[in-house]
Every structure is written in structure tokens, then in C-alpha cells.
Short mmCIF file of C-alpha atoms and ligand atoms in Angstrom, two decimals:
data_model
loop_
_atom_site.label_atom_id
_atom_site.label_comp_id
_atom_site.label_asym_id
_atom_site.label_seq_id
_atom_site.Cartn_x
_atom_site.Cartn_y
_atom_site.Cartn_z
CA MET A 22 -27.06 3.39 15.22
CA SER A 23 -26.20 2.68 11.63
CA LEU A 24 -23.47 0.34 10.54
CA SER A 25 -22.05 2.92 8.12
CA VAL A 26 -21.11 5.08 11.12
CA VAL A 27 -19.29 2.07 12.52
CA ASN A 28 -17.40 1.61 9.28
CA SER A 29 -16.21 5.21 9.09
CA THR A 30 -15.10 5.08 12.73
CA LEU A 31 -13.14 1.92 12.02
CA SER A 32 -11.40 3.57 9.06
CA ALA A 33 -10.50 6.53 11.28
CA LEU A 34 -9.02 4.18 13.86
CA LYS A 35 -7.03 2.37 11.22
CA ALA A 36 -5.66 5.72 10.02
CA CYS A 37 -4.64 6.36 13.63
CA GLN A 38 -2.60 3.18 13.55
CA THR A 39 -0.58 4.53 10.64
CA ASP A 40 0.30 7.53 12.81
CA ILE A 41 1.18 5.25 15.70
CA GLY A 42 3.51 3.36 13.36
CA THR A 43 5.17 6.63 12.30
CA GLY A 44 5.50 7.61 15.95
CA MET A 45 7.20 4.31 16.71
CA ASP A 46 9.66 4.88 13.87
CA MET A 47 10.44 8.29 15.34
CA VAL A 48 11.02 6.84 18.80
CA THR A 49 13.42 4.33 17.23
CA ASP A 50 15.26 7.14 15.49
CA VAL A 51 15.61 9.17 18.70
CA ALA A 52 16.83 6.09 20.55
CA LEU A 53 19.49 5.51 17.90
CA ASP A 54 20.60 9.13 18.27
CA LEU A 55 20.90 8.56 22.00
CA VAL A 56 22.97 5.43 21.53
CA GLU A 57 25.35 7.34 19.28
CA THR A 58 25.69 10.23 21.69
CA GLU A 59 25.80 7.86 24.68
CA GLY A 60 22.64 9.26 26.22
CA SER A 61 21.57 8.46 29.75
CA GLU A 62 20.05 5.15 30.71
CA GLU A 63 17.08 6.99 32.13
CA ASP A 64 16.27 8.50 28.74
CA MET A 65 16.66 5.11 27.08
CA ASN A 66 14.22 3.63 29.58
CA LYS A 67 11.70 6.37 28.84
CA LEU A 68 11.96 5.69 25.13
CA GLU A 69 11.49 1.98 25.67
CA GLN A 70 8.41 2.74 27.73
CA MET A 71 7.11 4.96 24.94
CA ILE A 72 7.52 2.34 22.25
CA LEU A 73 5.83 -0.27 24.44
CA ASP A 74 2.93 2.13 25.10
CA CYS A 75 2.56 2.66 21.36
CA ALA A 76 2.61 -1.10 20.82
CA ARG A 77 -0.07 -1.53 23.48
CA LEU A 78 -2.27 1.12 21.90
CA ASP A 79 -1.78 -0.43 18.49
CA ARG A 80 -2.76 -3.83 19.86
CA GLU A 81 -5.83 -2.41 21.59
CA ILE A 82 -6.99 -0.86 18.34
CA ASN A 83 -6.43 -4.17 16.56
CA CYS A 84 -8.54 -5.98 19.15
CA PHE A 85 -11.26 -3.34 19.04
CA VAL A 86 -11.44 -3.31 15.24
CA GLU A 87 -11.59 -7.10 15.19
CA ALA A 88 -14.31 -7.25 17.84
CA VAL A 89 -16.44 -4.64 16.05
CA GLU A 90 -15.99 -6.33 12.69
CA GLN A 91 -16.94 -9.73 14.03
CA VAL A 92 -19.99 -8.48 15.88
CA THR A 93 -21.27 -6.29 13.04
CA THR A 94 -20.83 -9.14 10.56
CA GLN A 95 -22.99 -11.32 12.79
CA ALA A 96 -25.51 -8.51 13.23
CA ARG A 97 -25.87 -8.08 9.46
CA GLN A 98 -26.83 -11.71 9.20
CA GLN A 99 -29.40 -11.59 12.01
CA GLN A 100 -31.08 -8.20 11.57
CA PRO A 101 -32.72 -6.49 13.29
CA ASP A 102 -32.78 -7.88 16.84
CA ALA A 103 -29.03 -8.20 17.05
CA MET A 104 -28.64 -4.44 16.53
CA PHE A 105 -29.91 -3.72 20.04
CA THR A 106 -27.16 -5.65 21.74
CA LEU A 107 -24.27 -4.56 19.52
CA LYS A 108 -22.52 -2.51 22.16
CA SER A 109 -22.49 -5.13 24.87
CA ARG A 110 -21.50 -7.82 22.41
CA VAL A 111 -18.57 -5.73 21.14
CA GLU A 112 -17.47 -5.18 24.74
CA GLU A 113 -17.69 -8.87 25.48
CA ARG A 114 -15.74 -9.86 22.38
CA LEU A 115 -13.15 -7.13 23.06
CA ALA A 116 -12.59 -8.41 26.58
CA GLU A 117 -12.12 -11.92 25.22
CA LEU A 118 -9.62 -10.81 22.59
CA GLN A 119 -7.62 -8.66 24.98
CA GLY A 120 -7.65 -11.35 27.63
CA GLY A 121 -5.73 -13.52 25.17
CA PHE A 122 -2.70 -11.21 25.38
CA ALA A 123 -0.09 -10.72 28.06
CA ASP A 124 2.14 -7.66 28.49
CA SER A 125 5.12 -9.73 27.44
CA ASP A 126 3.48 -10.15 24.03
CA LEU A 127 4.21 -6.48 23.36
CA GLN A 128 7.82 -7.52 22.78
CA LYS A 129 6.57 -9.42 19.72
CA HIS A 130 5.10 -6.31 18.08
CA ALA A 131 6.92 -5.95 14.74
CA LYS A 132 8.05 -2.40 15.50
CA VAL A 133 9.26 -3.29 19.01
CA VAL A 134 11.26 -6.16 17.50
CA SER A 135 12.74 -3.79 14.94
CA TYR A 136 13.45 -1.22 17.71
CA ASN A 137 15.36 -3.75 19.79
CA GLU A 138 17.23 -5.06 16.79
CA SER A 139 18.17 -1.56 15.61
CA LEU A 140 19.52 -0.64 19.03
CA ARG A 141 21.50 -3.85 19.25
CA ASN A 142 23.03 -3.26 15.82
CA SER A 143 23.82 0.32 16.62
CA GLN A 144 25.49 -0.62 19.88
CA LYS A 145 27.55 -3.23 18.08
CA GLU A 146 28.60 -0.66 15.55
CA ALA A 147 29.54 1.87 18.22
CA ASN A 148 31.55 -0.67 20.16
CA PRO A 149 32.54 -3.53 17.87
CA SER A 150 35.31 -4.93 20.10
CA ALA A 151 32.92 -5.58 22.96
CA ALA A 152 30.52 -7.17 20.56
CA ASP A 153 32.76 -10.08 19.59
CA ASN A 154 30.82 -12.42 21.82
CA MET A 155 27.45 -11.40 20.49
CA GLU A 156 25.61 -13.58 18.06
CA ASP A 157 25.07 -12.85 14.41
CA LEU A 158 27.45 -9.94 14.59
CA ASP A 159 29.98 -10.65 11.87
CA GLU A 160 27.56 -10.79 9.04
CA ASP A 161 25.77 -7.60 9.99
CA ILE A 162 28.96 -5.61 10.40
CA GLN A 163 30.29 -6.83 7.09
CA VAL A 164 27.10 -5.96 5.34
CA THR A 165 26.71 -2.52 6.86
CA GLN A 166 30.33 -1.50 6.45
CA SER A 167 30.44 -2.06 2.76
CA GLN A 168 29.12 0.86 0.81
CA GLN A 169 28.39 -1.47 -2.08
CA ASN A 170 25.52 -2.80 -0.03
CA PHE A 171 23.71 0.50 0.05
CA ILE A 172 22.75 -0.26 -3.54
CA CYS A 173 19.33 -1.84 -3.98
CA PRO A 174 19.53 -5.06 -6.01
CA LEU A 175 16.26 -4.10 -7.69
CA THR A 176 16.77 -0.45 -8.61
CA GLN A 177 20.60 -0.52 -8.78
CA VAL A 178 20.65 2.84 -7.02
CA GLU A 179 21.35 3.75 -3.42
CA MET A 180 18.49 2.78 -1.15
CA VAL A 181 16.30 5.36 0.55
CA ASN A 182 14.29 3.08 2.79
CA PRO A 183 16.20 -0.18 3.23
CA VAL A 184 14.31 -3.24 4.45
CA LYS A 185 15.91 -6.54 5.40
CA ASN A 186 14.54 -9.94 4.45
CA LYS A 187 14.41 -11.99 7.66
CA LYS A 188 14.69 -15.23 5.68
CA CYS A 189 17.83 -14.59 3.61
CA ASN A 190 19.15 -11.34 5.19
CA HIS A 191 19.25 -9.52 1.87
CA ARG A 192 18.22 -5.88 1.70
CA TYR A 193 16.13 -3.97 -0.80
CA ASP A 194 14.57 -0.57 -1.09
CA HIS A 195 11.13 -0.68 0.49
CA ASP A 196 9.06 0.75 -2.36
CA ALA A 197 10.83 -1.24 -5.07
CA VAL A 198 10.49 -4.60 -3.35
CA LEU A 199 6.84 -4.05 -2.44
CA ALA A 200 6.02 -3.09 -6.01
CA MET A 201 7.73 -6.25 -7.27
CA ILE A 202 5.97 -8.50 -4.74
CA ARG A 203 2.56 -7.02 -5.58
CA ASN A 204 3.21 -7.26 -9.28
CA ARG A 205 4.25 -10.93 -9.09
CA HIS A 206 1.45 -11.84 -6.68
CA SER A 207 -1.12 -10.19 -8.94
CA GLN A 208 -0.02 -12.70 -11.59
CA GLU A 209 -0.21 -15.42 -8.96
CA LYS A 210 3.52 -15.95 -9.13
CA LYS A 211 6.12 -15.96 -6.39
CA PHE A 212 8.78 -13.28 -6.19
CA ARG A 213 12.31 -14.65 -6.05
CA CYS A 214 15.01 -12.76 -4.14
CA PRO A 215 16.92 -10.82 -6.82
CA VAL A 216 20.32 -11.19 -5.14
CA VAL A 217 22.58 -13.39 -7.29
CA GLY A 218 23.05 -16.82 -5.78
CA CYS A 219 20.26 -16.43 -3.21
CA GLY A 220 18.09 -19.51 -2.89
CA ASN A 221 15.07 -17.67 -1.51
CA THR A 222 12.40 -18.22 -4.14
CA ASP A 223 9.46 -16.72 -2.27
CA VAL A 224 9.94 -13.23 -0.85
CA LYS A 225 6.90 -12.18 1.15
CA GLN A 226 5.99 -8.79 2.55
CA SER A 227 5.80 -10.35 6.01
CA ASP A 228 9.49 -11.35 5.77
CA LEU A 229 10.60 -7.72 5.48
CA VAL A 230 11.71 -5.64 8.44
CA GLN A 231 12.85 -2.05 8.44
CA ASP A 232 16.60 -1.58 8.64
CA ALA A 233 16.74 1.66 10.61
CA VAL A 234 20.48 1.44 11.24
CA MET A 235 21.32 1.16 7.56
CA LYS A 236 18.88 3.91 6.74
CA ARG A 237 20.71 6.24 9.08
CA MET A 238 24.09 5.28 7.68
CA ILE A 239 22.89 6.13 4.18
CA GLN A 240 21.39 9.41 5.34
CA LYS A 241 24.56 10.33 7.20
CA LYS A 242 26.71 9.52 4.22
CA ARG A 243 24.56 11.76 2.08
CA GLY A 244 24.45 14.43 4.75
CA THR A 245 20.69 14.56 4.45
CA ARG A 246 19.50 13.41 7.85
CA THR A 247 16.09 14.81 8.40
ZN1 ZN B 11 17.96 -13.24 -0.68
#
């Protein structure tokens, strides 16, 4: 077995993960449709199961890729004997990595977090009076109800793919903010949140979460839901 085969298989698996991510976004979208049309609890449960299955698959691929990368890196350094035991060593390392996770950890998958948050926001929006007791409601409702806030502070035009900064709760268009972060980081500088008066001086890609609810509101307003 040659290590170049391993590398191309790993790239294929990583491409798979992109599709899994897209699938998870679609599940979120369907779930939001269901909330709006007051779909059955049974269907909601199925969707939740689907997104958790996707998260599990995504995690398994992560573990597998990591195990293979670690073992092949070691093998490169100790050629050629190590090549004969690659498979069993990958299996061993994989078992170790997966053993470190519990099912409850799936709830921490970024897309599962965003799924749960989107549903919560959508339910609040559908039934604001019942939501008075819920935490962090007021701010979200205020932000989402004002059309002004559909405008990206970077591009000054209506957002297409809004993302929310977990640190300061400001929103930007996905492509614009990523381009700015990359540009600043390539000059080894931090990217400051562009919203006037915001004290967040270091916006990182890892602080950004998809805002599926706002995305749908924008699409609905435009009449271009796809
Ligand atoms: Zn900010």
C-alpha cells in the first residue's frame, strides 16, 4: 500500500464532510419550515435524529482522518517496517479517539448547536408572548425585527448568508467577514468588529455561527426562498 493512496482517500473523505455539512443545513431548514407550519412532534423527532446521525458520521470521519494522519506520519519516520502494521495501528488509534467521546458530545457539534439555536429562535418568533420567560430573548427579537439589521456592516448591502458573532452578537455576511478576517490575518493583524461602538477587537472565524433564522427572514422578504 502506498501512502499517496491514503492521502487521496483522506481528501475524498474530507469532501464527504462538506456534503454532510450541507445536509445538516438542509435538515435545519426543513425543521424551521416545520416549526412555522406547526408540524408534528414525530417529524421533529425524526429530524433531530437525522441531524445527530450526521453529527456522529462527521465525528467518525474526523476521528478516522486523525488516526490515519497520525499513524502515517509515524510510519514515514520509521520506514519501512512500520508500513506492515499500518492497518492495525490505525484501528487501534481510531478506537482510542472514538472512545474519548460520548453520545452526549454530539450536542456540542457546531451544526447541532446552530440547529437547536435556530429552532429556539424560530419558536420564540412564532410565539413571542410565551417566550417572555426565556433567556436572551429580547435582544434577538429586537435585532431580527428591524429590517435595518439585514444590512451587512461590511458590505452595506442586504446580507445573503448572515452569520452571528458569538462574542458580541453582531451579524455580518459570511463571505465578506471571512474575506476580511483572512486578509487581516495574512498581514498578521487582528480584525476588529466593524459595528460602530463594538469593543470586540478580535473577530475570529471560530466565533461565527450561521444565523439560519435571519437568513430565512431575508429570503422571505425578498420572495426568493429556494
Ligand atoms: Zn461586534
